[in-house]
Coordinates of C-alpha atoms in Angstrom, one line a residue:
Chain A
X7 CA -18.4 22.4 -5.1
X8 CA -15.5 24.5 -4.9
X9 CA -18.1 27.0 -3.3
X10 CA -18.8 24.6 -0.6
X11 CA -15.6 23.5 0.6
X12 CA -15.2 25.8 3.8
X13 CA -18.4 24.1 4.4
X14 CA -18.3 20.3 3.8
X15 CA -15.1 21.1 5.7
X16 CA -17.8 22.0 8.8
X17 CA -19.8 19.1 8.2
X18 CA -17.2 16.8 7.9
X19 CA -15.4 18.5 12.1
X20 CA -19.1 17.7 13.1
X21 CA -19.5 14.5 15.3
X22 CA -23.3 14.5 15.2
X23 CA -22.3 14.2 11.1
X24 CA -20.3 11.8 10.6
X25 CA -22.9 9.5 13.4
X26 CA -25.8 10.5 10.8
X27 CA -22.9 9.2 7.9
X28 CA -23.1 6.4 9.9
X29 CA -27.0 5.7 10.2
X30 CA -26.4 6.1 13.8
X31 CA -28.6 7.5 16.9
X32 CA -32.1 8.4 15.3
X33 CA -31.3 11.8 16.9
X34 CA -28.6 12.2 14.5
X35 CA -30.2 11.1 12.1
X36 CA -33.4 13.6 11.9
X37 CA -31.4 16.7 12.8
X38 CA -29.7 16.3 9.2
X39 CA -33.1 15.0 7.6
X40 CA -34.2 18.3 9.1
X41 CA -31.2 19.7 7.8
X42 CA -32.3 18.6 4.6
X43 CA -35.5 19.8 4.3
X44 CA -35.1 23.5 5.2
X45 CA -33.7 24.0 1.4
X46 CA -32.7 22.7 -1.5
X47 CA -28.7 23.6 -0.9
X48 CA -28.8 21.9 2.6
X49 CA -29.5 18.5 0.5
X50 CA -27.2 19.3 -1.9
X51 CA -24.2 20.0 0.6
X52 CA -24.2 16.9 2.5
X53 CA -25.0 14.7 0.3
X54 CA -21.0 16.5 -1.0
X55 CA -20.0 16.0 2.7
X56 CA -21.3 12.9 2.9
X57 CA -19.9 11.6 -0.5
X58 CA -16.0 12.9 0.7
X59 CA -16.5 11.2 4.3
X60 CA -17.2 7.8 2.1
X61 CA -14.3 8.8 0.3
X62 CA -11.8 8.6 2.9
X63 CA -13.4 6.0 4.4
X64 CA -13.0 3.5 2.2
X65 CA -9.9 4.3 0.9
X66 CA -8.4 4.3 4.6
X67 CA -11.1 1.0 5.4
X68 CA -9.5 -0.8 1.9
X69 CA -5.5 0.2 2.9
X70 CA -6.2 -1.4 6.2
X71 CA -7.7 -4.4 4.2
X72 CA -4.5 -4.9 2.5
X73 CA -2.3 -4.8 4.8
X74 CA -3.6 -7.1 7.7
X75 CA -4.1 -9.3 4.3
X76 CA -0.6 -9.5 4.0
X77 CA 0.2 -9.7 7.5
X78 CA -2.2 -13.3 7.4
X79 CA -0.2 -13.8 4.5
X80 CA 3.3 -14.2 6.1
X81 CA 2.1 -16.4 8.2
X82 CA 0.7 -18.8 5.8
X83 CA 2.6 -18.6 3.1
X84 CA 5.7 -20.1 4.2
X85 CA 4.1 -23.4 5.3
X86 CA 2.0 -23.8 2.6
X87 CA 4.4 -23.6 -0.1
X88 CA 7.2 -25.6 -1.4
X89 CA 11.2 -24.6 -2.1
X90 CA 10.4 -21.6 -0.5
X91 CA 13.5 -19.7 0.4
X92 CA 12.8 -18.4 4.1
X93 CA 13.9 -15.0 4.3
X94 CA 15.9 -15.1 8.0
X95 CA 13.9 -12.0 9.3
X96 CA 10.5 -11.5 10.4
X97 CA 9.0 -8.0 10.6
X98 CA 7.7 -7.7 13.9
X99 CA 4.7 -4.3 14.4
X100 CA 2.0 -6.3 15.9
X101 CA 1.4 -2.4 17.7
X102 CA 1.4 -1.4 14.3
X103 CA -0.4 1.7 14.6
X104 CA 1.8 3.8 12.9
X105 CA 2.5 1.8 9.6
X106 CA -0.8 1.5 7.6
X107 CA 0.4 2.2 4.1
X108 CA -1.3 0.2 0.8
X109 CA 0.1 -2.5 0.3
X110 CA 3.0 -1.3 -2.0
X111 CA 5.3 -3.2 -2.9
X112 CA 7.8 -2.0 -4.5
X113 CA 10.4 -3.6 -7.3
X114 CA 13.5 -2.1 -9.0
X115 CA 14.8 -4.9 -10.9
X116 CA 18.1 -3.3 -12.9
X117 CA 18.8 -5.6 -15.8
X118 CA 21.5 -5.6 -18.1
X119 CA 20.9 -4.6 -21.7
X120 CA 20.1 -8.4 -23.6
X121 CA 16.9 -6.7 -26.4
X122 CA 15.7 -10.3 -26.6
X123 CA 13.6 -9.8 -22.9
X124 CA 11.4 -8.7 -25.2
X125 CA 8.8 -11.4 -25.8
X126 CA 9.2 -11.9 -29.9
X127 CA 6.4 -15.1 -29.7
X128 CA 3.5 -13.1 -27.0
X129 CA 1.8 -11.5 -28.5
X130 CA 1.7 -8.1 -27.4
X131 CA -1.4 -5.7 -28.0
X132 CA -1.1 -2.5 -25.2
X133 CA 2.2 -0.4 -24.7
X134 CA 2.4 2.4 -22.5
X135 CA 5.6 4.7 -22.6
X136 CA 6.9 7.4 -20.6
X137 CA 9.7 9.3 -21.8
X138 CA 13.2 10.4 -20.3
X139 CA 12.8 13.0 -17.5
X140 CA 8.9 11.8 -17.5
X141 CA 6.3 10.2 -14.9
X142 CA 2.9 9.1 -15.7
X143 CA -0.1 7.3 -14.3
X144 CA -2.0 4.8 -15.8
X145 CA -5.2 2.7 -15.0
X146 CA -5.1 -1.3 -17.1
X147 CA -7.3 -2.2 -18.5
X148 CA -7.8 -4.2 -15.4
X149 CA -9.1 -1.4 -13.5
X150 CA -5.0 -1.2 -11.9
X151 CA -3.7 1.6 -11.2
X152 CA 0.0 1.9 -12.4
X153 CA 2.6 5.1 -12.2
X154 CA 5.6 4.6 -15.0
X155 CA 8.7 6.0 -13.9
X156 CA 11.0 8.5 -16.6
X157 CA 12.2 5.8 -19.7
X158 CA 10.2 3.1 -19.4
X159 CA 7.5 1.0 -21.3
X160 CA 5.1 -1.6 -20.1
X161 CA 3.1 -4.2 -22.6
X162 CA 0.5 -5.8 -21.3
X163 CA 0.2 -9.5 -22.7
X164 CA -2.7 -10.2 -25.1
X165 CA -6.2 -10.9 -23.7
X166 CA -4.8 -9.5 -20.4
X167 CA -7.4 -8.6 -17.2
X168 CA -9.6 -11.9 -18.0
X169 CA -8.0 -15.8 -17.9
X170 CA -4.2 -14.0 -16.6
X171 CA -2.8 -10.0 -16.5
X172 CA 1.1 -10.8 -17.5
X173 CA 3.0 -7.9 -17.7
X174 CA 6.6 -7.5 -19.2
X175 CA 8.5 -4.6 -17.9
X176 CA 11.5 -2.3 -18.9
X177 CA 12.4 0.2 -16.7
X178 CA 10.1 1.1 -13.0
X179 CA 6.5 1.1 -12.0
X180 CA 4.3 0.8 -8.8
X181 CA 1.5 -0.8 -9.4
X182 CA -1.7 -1.0 -6.8
X183 CA -3.3 -4.5 -7.9
X184 CA -6.4 -4.8 -8.4
X185 CA -7.7 -8.1 -6.7
X186 CA -8.4 -10.5 -9.1
X187 CA -8.7 -14.6 -7.3
X188 CA -8.9 -16.6 -11.0
X189 CA -7.0 -13.4 -13.2
X190 CA -2.1 -13.9 -11.5
X191 CA -1.1 -10.7 -11.8
X192 CA 2.9 -11.7 -12.7
X193 CA 5.3 -8.7 -13.8
X194 CA 8.1 -10.2 -16.2
X195 CA 11.3 -9.2 -16.2
X196 CA 14.8 -10.1 -17.7
X197 CA 15.4 -11.6 -14.4
X198 CA 13.1 -12.5 -12.1
X199 CA 9.6 -12.8 -12.8
X200 CA 7.7 -11.1 -9.8
X201 CA 3.9 -13.0 -8.4
X202 CA 1.2 -10.1 -6.7
X203 CA -0.1 -12.3 -4.2
X204 CA -3.5 -11.3 -3.3
X205 CA -2.7 -7.5 -3.3
X206 CA -0.8 -4.0 -4.6
X207 CA 2.7 -3.5 -6.0
X208 CA 5.2 -2.0 -8.2
X209 CA 7.9 -3.5 -10.4
X210 CA 10.9 -1.7 -11.7
X211 CA 12.9 -2.9 -14.5
X212 CA 16.1 -1.3 -16.5
X213 CA 18.2 -2.2 -19.2
X214 CA 21.7 -0.6 -18.9
X215 CA 22.4 -2.4 -15.2
X216 CA 23.5 -5.4 -14.2
X217 CA 22.1 -6.7 -12.0
X218 CA 18.6 -6.5 -10.5
X219 CA 17.2 -5.7 -7.7
X220 CA 14.0 -6.1 -6.3
X221 CA 12.5 -4.2 -2.4
X222 CA 9.4 -5.2 -1.0
X223 CA 8.3 -2.4 1.3
X224 CA 4.4 -4.1 2.1
X225 CA 2.6 -6.5 0.8
X226 CA 3.4 -9.8 -0.5
X227 CA 5.1 -10.8 -3.4
X228 CA 5.8 -14.2 -4.5
X229 CA 8.9 -13.9 -6.8
X230 CA 10.5 -16.4 -9.4
X231 CA 14.9 -15.7 -10.5
X232 CA 15.8 -16.7 -14.2
X233 CA 17.3 -19.2 -14.2
X234 CA 16.5 -20.4 -10.9
X235 CA 12.7 -21.7 -11.7
X236 CA 13.1 -23.8 -9.2
X237 CA 13.4 -22.1 -5.9
X238 CA 10.6 -19.4 -5.4
X239 CA 11.5 -16.8 -2.6
X240 CA 9.0 -14.9 -1.0
X241 CA 9.5 -12.1 0.2
X242 CA 8.8 -10.1 3.2
X243 CA 7.9 -6.2 3.5
X244 CA 11.9 -4.0 4.4
X245 CA 13.6 -6.6 2.1
X246 CA 14.9 -6.0 -0.7
X247 CA 16.7 -8.9 -2.9
X248 CA 19.2 -8.5 -5.5
X249 CA 19.9 -10.7 -8.4
X250 CA 21.5 -11.4 -11.9
X251 CA 19.8 -12.9 -14.1
X252 CA 23.8 -13.5 -15.7
X253 CA 26.1 -16.2 -14.8
X254 CA 29.3 -14.0 -13.3
X255 CA 32.0 -14.6 -17.1
X256 CA 33.6 -18.5 -16.4
X257 CA 30.8 -20.0 -13.7
X258 CA 28.6 -21.5 -16.7
X259 CA 29.2 -24.6 -16.3
X260 CA 28.7 -24.3 -12.4
X261 CA 24.9 -24.6 -10.8
X262 CA 23.9 -21.7 -8.9
X263 CA 24.1 -22.0 -5.3
X264 CA 25.3 -18.6 -3.9
X265 CA 22.5 -18.5 -1.4
X266 CA 20.4 -15.2 -2.7
X267 CA 20.7 -12.2 -0.7
X268 CA 18.0 -10.5 0.5
X269 CA 19.0 -7.8 3.1
X270 CA 16.9 -5.0 5.6
X271 CA 15.5 -1.7 3.2
X272 CA 17.1 1.0 5.0
X273 CA 15.2 4.5 5.5
X274 CA 17.2 7.4 5.6
X275 CA 17.3 10.7 7.8
X276 CA 14.8 12.1 6.1
X277 CA 12.9 8.9 6.8
X278 CA 12.5 7.6 3.2
X279 CA 13.3 4.5 2.0
X280 CA 15.6 5.8 -0.9
X281 CA 14.2 3.0 -3.8
X282 CA 10.7 4.3 -3.8
X283 CA 11.5 8.4 -3.3
X284 CA 10.5 8.4 -6.9
X285 CA 6.7 7.3 -6.2
X286 CA 6.6 11.1 -3.9
X287 CA 8.4 13.1 -7.0
X288 CA 11.9 12.9 -4.3
X289 CA 15.2 12.2 -5.8
X290 CA 16.9 10.2 -3.5
X291 CA 21.0 9.7 -3.2
X292 CA 21.9 7.2 -0.3
X293 CA 25.6 7.6 0.1
X294 CA 25.8 6.9 -3.4
X295 CA 28.4 7.2 -6.5
X296 CA 29.0 9.8 -9.1
X297 CA 28.8 6.7 -11.1
X298 CA 25.9 5.8 -9.4
X299 CA 23.9 9.2 -9.8
X300 CA 24.6 9.6 -13.4
X301 CA 22.9 7.6 -14.0
X302 CA 19.4 8.4 -12.5
X303 CA 19.8 12.0 -13.1
X304 CA 19.6 10.8 -17.0
X305 CA 16.1 9.2 -16.1
X306 CA 15.1 12.2 -13.9
X307 CA 16.1 14.4 -16.1
X308 CA 16.2 13.6 -19.5
X309 CA 19.5 14.1 -20.2
X310 CA 22.7 12.7 -21.0
X311 CA 25.8 12.6 -18.7
X312 CA 29.2 12.4 -19.4
X313 CA 31.7 11.7 -15.9
X314 CA 35.0 13.0 -17.7
X315 CA 37.6 12.6 -14.9
X316 CA 38.0 8.9 -12.8
X317 CA 39.0 10.6 -10.2
X318 CA 35.3 12.1 -10.0
X319 CA 33.2 8.2 -10.5
X320 CA 33.5 7.3 -7.0
X321 CA 32.2 10.5 -5.2
X322 CA 29.3 9.7 -2.8
X323 CA 27.2 12.0 -1.8
X324 CA 23.7 12.1 0.5
X325 CA 21.2 14.7 -0.8
X326 CA 16.8 13.7 -0.7
X327 CA 15.8 16.5 -3.4
X328 CA 11.9 17.6 -4.0
X329 CA 11.9 20.9 -6.4
X330 CA 15.2 21.1 -7.9
X331 CA 16.3 21.9 -11.5
X332 CA 19.5 19.2 -12.7
X333 CA 22.0 22.4 -11.9
X334 CA 20.5 23.1 -8.2
X335 CA 21.4 19.3 -7.2
X336 CA 25.1 19.3 -8.3
X337 CA 24.9 22.6 -6.9
X338 CA 23.9 21.3 -3.5
X339 CA 26.1 17.9 -4.4
X340 CA 28.9 20.1 -5.9
X341 CA 29.1 21.9 -1.6
X342 CA 30.0 18.6 -0.5
X343 CA 32.5 17.4 -2.2
X344 CA 33.4 19.6 -4.9
X345 CA 34.1 18.5 -9.1
X346 CA 33.0 20.6 -11.9
X347 CA 30.4 20.6 -14.6
X348 CA 29.4 21.6 -17.5
X349 CA 26.2 21.5 -19.5
X350 CA 25.7 21.4 -22.6
X351 CA 22.6 23.1 -23.7
X352 CA 19.6 21.7 -26.8
X353 CA 17.3 19.5 -28.2
X354 CA 19.9 16.6 -25.8
X355 CA 21.6 18.6 -22.6
X356 CA 24.8 16.5 -22.3
X357 CA 26.0 17.2 -18.4
X358 CA 29.8 17.0 -18.3
X359 CA 31.3 15.8 -15.2
X360 CA 34.9 17.0 -14.1
Chain B
X7 CA -23.1 -13.2 -1.1
X8 CA -24.7 -15.9 0.1
X9 CA -24.6 -17.8 2.8
X10 CA -24.2 -21.2 0.4
X11 CA -21.0 -18.9 -1.0
X12 CA -19.5 -19.1 3.0
X13 CA -20.7 -22.5 2.9
X14 CA -18.3 -23.2 -0.4
X15 CA -16.2 -21.3 1.1
X16 CA -16.2 -23.3 4.9
X17 CA -15.7 -26.5 3.0
X18 CA -12.6 -25.1 0.6
X19 CA -10.7 -23.9 3.9
X20 CA -10.8 -27.0 5.5
X21 CA -9.8 -28.6 2.1
X22 CA -7.0 -26.7 2.5
X23 CA -7.6 -24.5 -0.1
X24 CA -5.9 -21.1 0.6
X25 CA -7.2 -18.8 -1.5
X26 CA -10.3 -20.2 0.6
X27 CA -9.4 -18.7 3.8
X28 CA -8.9 -15.1 2.3
X29 CA -12.4 -15.0 0.9
X30 CA -14.0 -15.0 4.3
X31 CA -10.7 -12.8 5.3
X32 CA -11.4 -9.7 2.9
X33 CA -15.2 -10.3 3.2
X34 CA -15.2 -11.0 7.3
X35 CA -12.6 -8.1 8.3
X36 CA -14.2 -5.2 8.5
X37 CA -16.9 -6.2 10.1
X38 CA -15.4 -8.3 12.8
X39 CA -12.7 -5.1 13.1
X40 CA -16.4 -2.3 13.8
X41 CA -17.7 -5.0 15.8
X42 CA -14.8 -5.6 18.4
X43 CA -14.1 -1.8 18.3
X44 CA -17.2 -1.2 19.8
X45 CA -16.2 -3.5 22.5
X46 CA -12.4 -3.1 23.5
X47 CA -11.8 1.0 22.0
X48 CA -8.2 -0.6 20.3
X49 CA -7.9 -1.1 17.0
X50 CA -4.3 -2.6 16.9
X51 CA -6.0 -5.7 20.2
X52 CA -8.8 -5.9 17.5
X53 CA -7.1 -6.8 14.3
X54 CA -4.5 -8.6 16.7
X55 CA -7.2 -11.1 17.9
X56 CA -8.3 -11.6 14.0
X57 CA -5.3 -12.7 13.0
X58 CA -5.0 -15.1 15.9
X59 CA -8.2 -16.1 14.6
X60 CA -7.7 -16.8 10.9
X61 CA -4.5 -18.6 12.0
X62 CA -6.4 -21.1 14.3
X63 CA -8.4 -21.5 11.6
X64 CA -6.0 -22.2 9.5
X65 CA -4.0 -24.2 11.7
X66 CA -6.7 -26.5 12.0
X67 CA -8.3 -26.6 8.7
X68 CA -7.8 -30.1 9.6
X69 CA -10.5 -30.8 11.9
X70 CA -12.5 -28.4 12.1
X71 CA -16.6 -29.4 11.9
X72 CA -19.1 -27.9 9.6
X73 CA -20.2 -23.5 10.0
X74 CA -24.0 -23.3 9.6
X75 CA -23.6 -19.9 9.2
X76 CA -20.2 -18.4 9.1
X77 CA -20.7 -14.7 10.4
X78 CA -21.9 -16.1 12.6
X79 CA -19.2 -18.4 14.2
X80 CA -16.0 -16.0 13.0
X81 CA -18.3 -12.6 15.1
X82 CA -18.3 -15.3 18.1
X83 CA -15.5 -16.6 18.4
X84 CA -13.8 -13.4 18.0
X85 CA -15.7 -11.7 21.1
X86 CA -15.0 -14.7 23.3
X87 CA -11.2 -14.3 22.2
X88 CA -12.1 -10.2 23.1
X89 CA -13.6 -11.2 26.5
X90 CA -10.3 -13.1 27.0
X91 CA -12.1 -16.9 27.5
X92 CA -10.9 -17.5 23.9
X93 CA -8.3 -20.2 25.2
X94 CA -11.1 -22.1 27.9
X95 CA -13.9 -22.5 24.7
X96 CA -11.2 -23.6 22.8
X97 CA -9.5 -26.0 25.6
X98 CA -13.0 -26.9 27.3
X99 CA -15.6 -26.6 24.2
X100 CA -13.9 -26.6 21.3
X101 CA -14.0 -23.9 18.7
X102 CA -17.4 -25.9 17.3
X103 CA -19.9 -24.9 20.4
X104 CA -19.5 -21.3 20.0
X105 CA -21.9 -20.9 17.5
X106 CA -24.2 -22.6 17.9
X107 CA -27.3 -19.4 18.1
X108 CA -27.0 -18.5 15.2
X109 CA -30.2 -16.3 15.9
X110 CA -28.8 -13.5 17.5
X111 CA -26.2 -13.1 15.4
X112 CA -24.8 -9.0 15.1
X113 CA -26.9 -6.6 12.1
X114 CA -24.2 -5.7 9.3
X115 CA -22.4 -2.5 11.2
X116 CA -23.0 0.8 9.5
X117 CA -19.3 0.8 8.7
X118 CA -20.0 -2.0 6.4
X119 CA -22.5 -0.5 5.0
X120 CA -20.4 2.3 3.7
X121 CA -17.0 0.2 2.4
X122 CA -18.3 0.4 -1.3
X123 CA -16.1 -2.3 -2.3
X124 CA -16.7 -1.9 -6.3
X125 CA -15.4 1.9 -6.1
X126 CA -12.4 2.9 -8.1
X127 CA -10.5 1.3 -6.6
X128 CA -7.1 2.0 -8.0
X129 CA -7.3 5.6 -7.9
X130 CA -8.6 5.3 -4.0
X131 CA -4.6 3.8 -4.1
X132 CA -3.3 6.9 -5.3
X133 CA -4.9 8.8 -2.5
X134 CA -4.0 6.2 0.0
X135 CA 0.3 6.5 -1.5
X136 CA 0.4 10.1 -0.3
X137 CA -1.5 9.4 2.5
X138 CA 1.6 7.1 3.8
X139 CA 3.8 9.5 2.4
X140 CA 3.1 11.9 5.5
X141 CA 5.1 11.4 8.5
X142 CA 4.1 8.8 11.1
X143 CA 2.1 11.3 13.6
X144 CA 0.2 13.0 10.8
X145 CA -1.3 9.6 9.3
X146 CA -2.4 8.7 12.7
X147 CA -4.3 11.0 13.1
X148 CA -6.2 10.9 9.6
X149 CA -6.5 7.6 10.8
X150 CA -7.7 7.7 14.3
X151 CA -10.3 10.3 13.0
X152 CA -12.1 9.3 10.0
X153 CA -11.6 4.9 9.8
X154 CA -11.2 4.3 13.8
X155 CA -14.2 6.5 14.3
X156 CA -12.6 8.2 18.0
X157 CA -14.5 10.7 19.2
X158 CA -11.8 14.3 19.2
X159 CA -11.6 13.6 23.6
X160 CA -10.3 9.8 22.8
X161 CA -7.8 11.2 19.7
X162 CA -6.0 13.6 22.6
X163 CA -6.6 10.5 25.1
X164 CA -5.8 8.5 23.3
X165 CA -2.0 10.1 21.3
X166 CA -1.1 13.1 25.0
X167 CA -0.7 15.9 22.2
X168 CA -2.5 18.9 23.1
X169 CA -4.8 20.0 19.5
X170 CA -2.0 22.8 19.0
X171 CA 0.4 20.5 19.0
X172 CA -1.5 18.2 16.4
X173 CA -2.3 21.7 14.7
X174 CA 0.9 22.6 13.9
X175 CA 2.7 19.5 13.2
X176 CA 0.2 17.9 10.2
X177 CA -0.5 22.1 8.9
X178 CA 2.4 22.0 6.8
X179 CA 2.9 18.9 6.2
X180 CA -0.3 18.9 4.2
X181 CA 0.0 22.0 2.5
X182 CA 2.7 20.3 0.8
X183 CA 0.8 17.4 0.1
X184 CA -2.6 19.4 -1.4
X185 CA 0.2 20.9 -3.7
X186 CA 1.6 17.0 -5.3
X187 CA -2.1 16.2 -5.4
X188 CA -2.9 18.7 -7.3
X189 CA -0.3 18.3 -10.0
X190 CA -0.2 14.5 -10.2
X191 CA -4.6 14.1 -10.0
X192 CA -6.1 16.7 -9.8
X193 CA -9.4 15.7 -8.9
X194 CA -8.1 14.7 -4.9
X195 CA -6.8 18.1 -4.4
X196 CA -10.4 18.8 -3.2
X197 CA -10.0 16.3 -1.0
X198 CA -7.6 17.1 0.4
X199 CA -8.5 20.7 0.7
X200 CA -11.3 19.2 2.7
X201 CA -9.4 17.0 5.0
X202 CA -6.7 20.5 5.9
X203 CA -9.1 22.3 6.1
X204 CA -10.7 20.2 8.7
X205 CA -7.4 20.3 10.9
X206 CA -7.1 24.1 10.4
X207 CA -10.5 23.8 12.5
X208 CA -9.2 21.3 14.9
X209 CA -7.5 23.7 17.0

């Protein structure tokens, strides 16, 4: 196959060949059938090239359908569901030639470590895990695709993929859900349950920050807030929601009536969405304080980061990294605002910033 | 999928089941898109028309008549909309009259047959994830050529770019894309290298 790459590309570039793949006009079909008959090698080549074209076409067609379906859902959901919080902004992309994306629902959830959320009562059958500094792809038993970010674990509820599809996430993951109208796909976390409505999506939940943040890039999800089960939020593309499962101290007796903060996702100057860069192996800081960058570095590189000088904590940095190592990232940051650091190598490397 | 399934879904739609509407949408979206594209070579216009058609069905779900042939109904309704007498037909005849000639419903489009619904959707989505990471222009080019099926002349006319400009814009990014995919998902490296070479040849 590898040897044929050049020739496959030749065929794909040929408009007559594409018409043939689509069963097009008789003269095109005749031409390529003749070509096939000429030699077994030709026949194999035509089969391989047609395979490539079909693959690509199917991918694009499915992605388009998912996107268009999400667009339709945006319009029919609000009138259909009760108790929906109407979000302030509709994304108007009627002429969205550039907008074809796999419906990706990006839901980073940052939750307090309670240790109790693991649903002891739920019988758990399968667990996927990543360690610090590691990102992995998995296929779930139902055919859905998962990309799991560092230091994360994803547990599947027992009986997954038959009657229901419940997952319990700690950490962060991108989900691409295989559609199944009979089995709802629900990701449970400390602060929110996220239900995919018909399409594909991505979820994350780390246990060491104090609020939950959900970002929806494309598609439709229905979010149920823990402690607020009567309120469901239907998120729309390019919106972000932040919520904490834990009531602020001293407010326990007060019903939580505050509005749920839904904001727009902002692309940075490079056109990336900071919240979802990790899917494409990008580590992105957008005017972010060093205190929060430290947490990202810990997960990304699998190290421990200690900030020894309090005055440095609030230094803010912006940057996008792809191939760079830990030291390179620190060096680049240091150029815009000076700080010192020390890396102690070993089985559990420690970075001390001061 | 048979006509019985359609009739069942149609009934569901009439009684307000959202899932029935979505079922019909998923089943006929590509048929409608590619039949529409034969009439109007602008996917945005056709996609908008399809959206409006299904939103119309949803809004009017309480007073829809029984459909004998859902596929024909949808196709003819779309074509009417595209040929701009949509409003007239709604006002004068109610939509029910739009599909009486169900015998001459268009045949399945070649594109519908191509789409392998049961193929490895999850693995494909990974490829899509990376195609989507491309800058808008590059993604657009791949869509126009491989999905909407435009010819080179049509692409040049649509984008207003020369072959040379198109090539320069996308070559570098695709090379990078191939590296990323090879690392994560070697099976797709080949598809990407094919794309890369295809694009290289368009200069």
